[in-house]
CSV table of C-alpha atoms in Angstrom, one decimal:
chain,number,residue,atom,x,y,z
M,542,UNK,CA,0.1,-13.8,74.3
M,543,UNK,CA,2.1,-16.6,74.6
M,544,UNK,CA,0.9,-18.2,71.3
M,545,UNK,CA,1.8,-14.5,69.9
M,546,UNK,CA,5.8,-14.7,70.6
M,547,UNK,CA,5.6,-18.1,70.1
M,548,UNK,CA,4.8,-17.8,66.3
M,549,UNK,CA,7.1,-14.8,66.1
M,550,UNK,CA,9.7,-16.9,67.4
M,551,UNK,CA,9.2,-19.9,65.4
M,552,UNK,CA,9.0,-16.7,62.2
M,553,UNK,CA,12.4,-15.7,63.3
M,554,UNK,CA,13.9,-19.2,64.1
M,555,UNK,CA,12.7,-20.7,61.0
M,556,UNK,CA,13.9,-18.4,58.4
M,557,UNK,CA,16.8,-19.4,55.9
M,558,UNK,CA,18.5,-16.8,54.5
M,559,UNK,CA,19.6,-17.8,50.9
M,560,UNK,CA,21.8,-14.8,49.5
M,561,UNK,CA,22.6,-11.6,49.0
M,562,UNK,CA,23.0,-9.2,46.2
M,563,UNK,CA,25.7,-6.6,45.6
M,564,UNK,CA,23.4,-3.6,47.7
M,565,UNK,CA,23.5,-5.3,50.7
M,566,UNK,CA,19.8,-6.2,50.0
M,567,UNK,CA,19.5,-10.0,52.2
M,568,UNK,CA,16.9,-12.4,50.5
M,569,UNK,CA,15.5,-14.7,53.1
M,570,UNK,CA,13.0,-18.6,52.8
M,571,UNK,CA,11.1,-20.3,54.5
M,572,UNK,CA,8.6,-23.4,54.5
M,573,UNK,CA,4.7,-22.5,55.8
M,574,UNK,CA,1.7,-25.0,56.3
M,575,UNK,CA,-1.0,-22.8,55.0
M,576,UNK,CA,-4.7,-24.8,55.0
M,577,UNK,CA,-2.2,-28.2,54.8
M,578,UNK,CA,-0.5,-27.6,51.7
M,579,UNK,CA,3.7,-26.5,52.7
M,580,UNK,CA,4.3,-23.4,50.9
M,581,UNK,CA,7.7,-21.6,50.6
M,582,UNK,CA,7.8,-17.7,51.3
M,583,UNK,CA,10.4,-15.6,49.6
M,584,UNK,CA,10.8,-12.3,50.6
M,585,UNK,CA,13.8,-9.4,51.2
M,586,UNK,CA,15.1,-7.5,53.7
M,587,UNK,CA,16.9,-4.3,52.4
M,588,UNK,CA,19.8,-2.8,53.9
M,589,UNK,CA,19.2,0.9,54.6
M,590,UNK,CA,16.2,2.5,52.3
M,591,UNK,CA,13.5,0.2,51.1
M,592,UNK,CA,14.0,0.9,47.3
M,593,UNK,CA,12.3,-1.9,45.1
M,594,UNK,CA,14.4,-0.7,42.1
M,595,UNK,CA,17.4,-1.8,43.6
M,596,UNK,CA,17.0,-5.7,43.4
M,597,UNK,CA,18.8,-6.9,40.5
M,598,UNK,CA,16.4,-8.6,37.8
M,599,UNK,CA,17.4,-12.7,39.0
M,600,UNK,CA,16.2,-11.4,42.2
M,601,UNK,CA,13.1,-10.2,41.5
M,602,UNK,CA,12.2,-13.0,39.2
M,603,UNK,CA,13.4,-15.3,42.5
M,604,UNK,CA,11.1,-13.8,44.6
M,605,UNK,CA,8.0,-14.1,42.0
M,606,UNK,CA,8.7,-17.6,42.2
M,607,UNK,CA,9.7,-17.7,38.5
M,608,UNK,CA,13.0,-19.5,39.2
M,609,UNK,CA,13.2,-22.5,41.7
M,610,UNK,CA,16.7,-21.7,42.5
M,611,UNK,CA,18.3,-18.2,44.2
M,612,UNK,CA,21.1,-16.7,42.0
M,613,UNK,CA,24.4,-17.9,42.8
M,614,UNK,CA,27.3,-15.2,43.3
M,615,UNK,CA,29.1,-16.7,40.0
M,616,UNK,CA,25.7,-16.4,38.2
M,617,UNK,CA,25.7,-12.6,39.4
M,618,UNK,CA,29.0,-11.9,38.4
M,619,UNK,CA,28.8,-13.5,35.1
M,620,UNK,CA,25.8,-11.5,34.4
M,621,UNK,CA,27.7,-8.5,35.2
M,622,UNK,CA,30.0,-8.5,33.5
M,623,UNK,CA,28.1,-9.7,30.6
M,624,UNK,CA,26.1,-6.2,31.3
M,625,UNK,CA,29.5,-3.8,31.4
M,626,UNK,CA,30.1,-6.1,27.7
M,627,UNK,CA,27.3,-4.6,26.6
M,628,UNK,CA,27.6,-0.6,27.9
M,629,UNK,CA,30.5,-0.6,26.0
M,630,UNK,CA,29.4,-1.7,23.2
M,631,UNK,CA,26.7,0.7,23.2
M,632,UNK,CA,29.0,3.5,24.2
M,633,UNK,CA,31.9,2.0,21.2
M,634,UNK,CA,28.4,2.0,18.6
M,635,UNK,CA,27.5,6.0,19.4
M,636,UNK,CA,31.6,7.1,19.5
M,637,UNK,CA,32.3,5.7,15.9
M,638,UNK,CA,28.3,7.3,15.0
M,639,UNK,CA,29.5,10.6,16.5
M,640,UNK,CA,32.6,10.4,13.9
M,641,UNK,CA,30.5,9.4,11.1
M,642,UNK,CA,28.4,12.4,11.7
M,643,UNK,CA,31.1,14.1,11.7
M,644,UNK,CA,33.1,13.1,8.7
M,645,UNK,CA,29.7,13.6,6.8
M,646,UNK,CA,29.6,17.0,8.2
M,647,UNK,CA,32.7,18.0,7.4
M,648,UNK,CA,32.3,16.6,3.9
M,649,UNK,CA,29.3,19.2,3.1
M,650,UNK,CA,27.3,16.5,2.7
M,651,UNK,CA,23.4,16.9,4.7
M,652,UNK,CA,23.2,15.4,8.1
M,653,UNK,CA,19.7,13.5,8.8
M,654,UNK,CA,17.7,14.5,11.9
M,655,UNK,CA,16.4,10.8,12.2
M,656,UNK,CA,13.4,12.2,10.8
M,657,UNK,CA,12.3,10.3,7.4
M,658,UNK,CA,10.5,12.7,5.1
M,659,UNK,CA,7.4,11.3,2.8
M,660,UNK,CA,7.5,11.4,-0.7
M,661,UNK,CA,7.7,14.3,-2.9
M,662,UNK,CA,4.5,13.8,-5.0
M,663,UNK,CA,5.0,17.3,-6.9
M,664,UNK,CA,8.3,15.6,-8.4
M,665,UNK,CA,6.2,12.5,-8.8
M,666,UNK,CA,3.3,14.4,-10.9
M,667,UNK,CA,5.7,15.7,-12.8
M,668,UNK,CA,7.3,12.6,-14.3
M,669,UNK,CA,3.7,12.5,-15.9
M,670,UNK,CA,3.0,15.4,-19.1
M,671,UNK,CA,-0.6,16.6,-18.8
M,672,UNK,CA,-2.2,17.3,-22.0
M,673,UNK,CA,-3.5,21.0,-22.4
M,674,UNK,CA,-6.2,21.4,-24.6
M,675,UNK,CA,-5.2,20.8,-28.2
M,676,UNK,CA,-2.2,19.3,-27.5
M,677,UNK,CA,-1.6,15.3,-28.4
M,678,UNK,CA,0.1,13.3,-25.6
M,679,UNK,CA,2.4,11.4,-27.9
M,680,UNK,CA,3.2,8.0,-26.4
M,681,UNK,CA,6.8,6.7,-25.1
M,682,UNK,CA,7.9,3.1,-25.2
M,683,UNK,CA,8.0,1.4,-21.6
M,684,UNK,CA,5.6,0.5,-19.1
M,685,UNK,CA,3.7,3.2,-18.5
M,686,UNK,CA,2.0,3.4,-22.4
M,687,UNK,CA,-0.5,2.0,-20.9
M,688,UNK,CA,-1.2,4.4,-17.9
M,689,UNK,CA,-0.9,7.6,-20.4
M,690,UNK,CA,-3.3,6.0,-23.2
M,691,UNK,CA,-6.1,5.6,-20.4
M,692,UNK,CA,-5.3,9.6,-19.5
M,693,UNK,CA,-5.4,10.5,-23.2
M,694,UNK,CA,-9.2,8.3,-23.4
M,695,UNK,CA,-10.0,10.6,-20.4
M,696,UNK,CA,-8.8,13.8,-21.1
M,697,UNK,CA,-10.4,13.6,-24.6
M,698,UNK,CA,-13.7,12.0,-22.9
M,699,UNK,CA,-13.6,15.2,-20.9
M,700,UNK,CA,-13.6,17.4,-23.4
M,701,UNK,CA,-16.7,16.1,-24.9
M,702,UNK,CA,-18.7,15.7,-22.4
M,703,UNK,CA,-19.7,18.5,-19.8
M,704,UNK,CA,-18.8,17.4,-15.8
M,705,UNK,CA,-21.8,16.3,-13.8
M,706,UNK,CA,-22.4,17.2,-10.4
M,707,UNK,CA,-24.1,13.8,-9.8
M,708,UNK,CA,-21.7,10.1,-10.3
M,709,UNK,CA,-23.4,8.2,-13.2
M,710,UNK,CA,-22.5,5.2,-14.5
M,711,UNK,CA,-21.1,1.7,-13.3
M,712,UNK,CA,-18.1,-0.3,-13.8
M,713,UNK,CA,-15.7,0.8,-16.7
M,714,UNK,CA,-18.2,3.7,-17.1
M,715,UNK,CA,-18.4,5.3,-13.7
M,716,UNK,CA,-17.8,9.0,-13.8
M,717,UNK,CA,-17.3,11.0,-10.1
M,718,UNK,CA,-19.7,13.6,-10.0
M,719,UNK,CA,-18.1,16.7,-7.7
M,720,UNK,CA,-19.3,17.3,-4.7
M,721,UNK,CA,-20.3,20.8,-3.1
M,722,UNK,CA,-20.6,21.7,0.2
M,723,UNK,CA,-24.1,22.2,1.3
M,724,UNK,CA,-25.5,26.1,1.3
């Protein structure tokens, strides 16, 4: 029993308490011998509710052991205050987005939802004549000669010969048979 409140005492008596944050929450160290190696134990004692979410991030990341040193008070207000920067900006960026909105609004002009439509492929088809039977596709000058004289080799290439329901060919040659669902 003894040996019981004498290890709580020495718990108690050997304790360091290195800071604490703006919620009261008090962050306490202290030096163990565990299987001969000295280890340091980091650990917090809120004040009122035990609410994890409420220790500030240099906290935390002092209690993981990821920094060697506890936050100074000047290093938490700096922070701070580099955090308020920062709301503002963010509240400054959607105020003049509101009035853009708005002026665009007002101007008649269409608002976007934030949703980005795909492309309009039946505009896109249509930039390209189809050939009806009998017809000539005559060619225009530009880049795309070459795209409309490869449809003119086909469409005539169609004409001639009847569509198989089988692929034939290879290479140059290959010609998509269509498929059917089964019966």
């Amino acid at each position: 029993m003894q040996r019981l409140l004498g290890r709580i005492a020495g718990f108690l008596s050997n304790r360091t308490m290195v800071g604490v944050d703006k919620g009261g929450n008090k962050y306490f160290t202290r030096k163990e011998e565990i299987d001969g190696i000295m280890k340091e134990k980091r650990w917090v004692v809120f004040k009122g509710e035990e609410d994890p979410t409420s220790i500030p991030v240099e906290w935390i990341c002092w209690l993981n052991g990821q920094r060697k040193k506890a936050p100074t008070p000047e290093e938490m207000m700096e922070l701070e205050a580099r955090r308020e920067r920062v709301r503002q900006n963010v509240a400054l960026l959607k105020k003049e987005e509101e009035e853009r909105r708005a002026k665009e609004g007002s101007k008649g002009k269409r608002v976007s939802t934030g949703k980005v439509g795909g492309p309009d492929l039946k505009s896109f088809i249509r930039q390209f004549p189809v050939p009806s039977e009998g017809d000539e596709v005559e060619e225009s000058s530009g880049t795309m000669g070459g795209l409309r004289n490869s449809q003119q080799s086909t469409a005539e290439k169609a004409k001639v010969e009847p569509e198989f329901s089988e692929p034939t060919g290879s290479g140059a040659s290959f010609r998509p048979g269509t498929w059917q669902p089964p019966t």
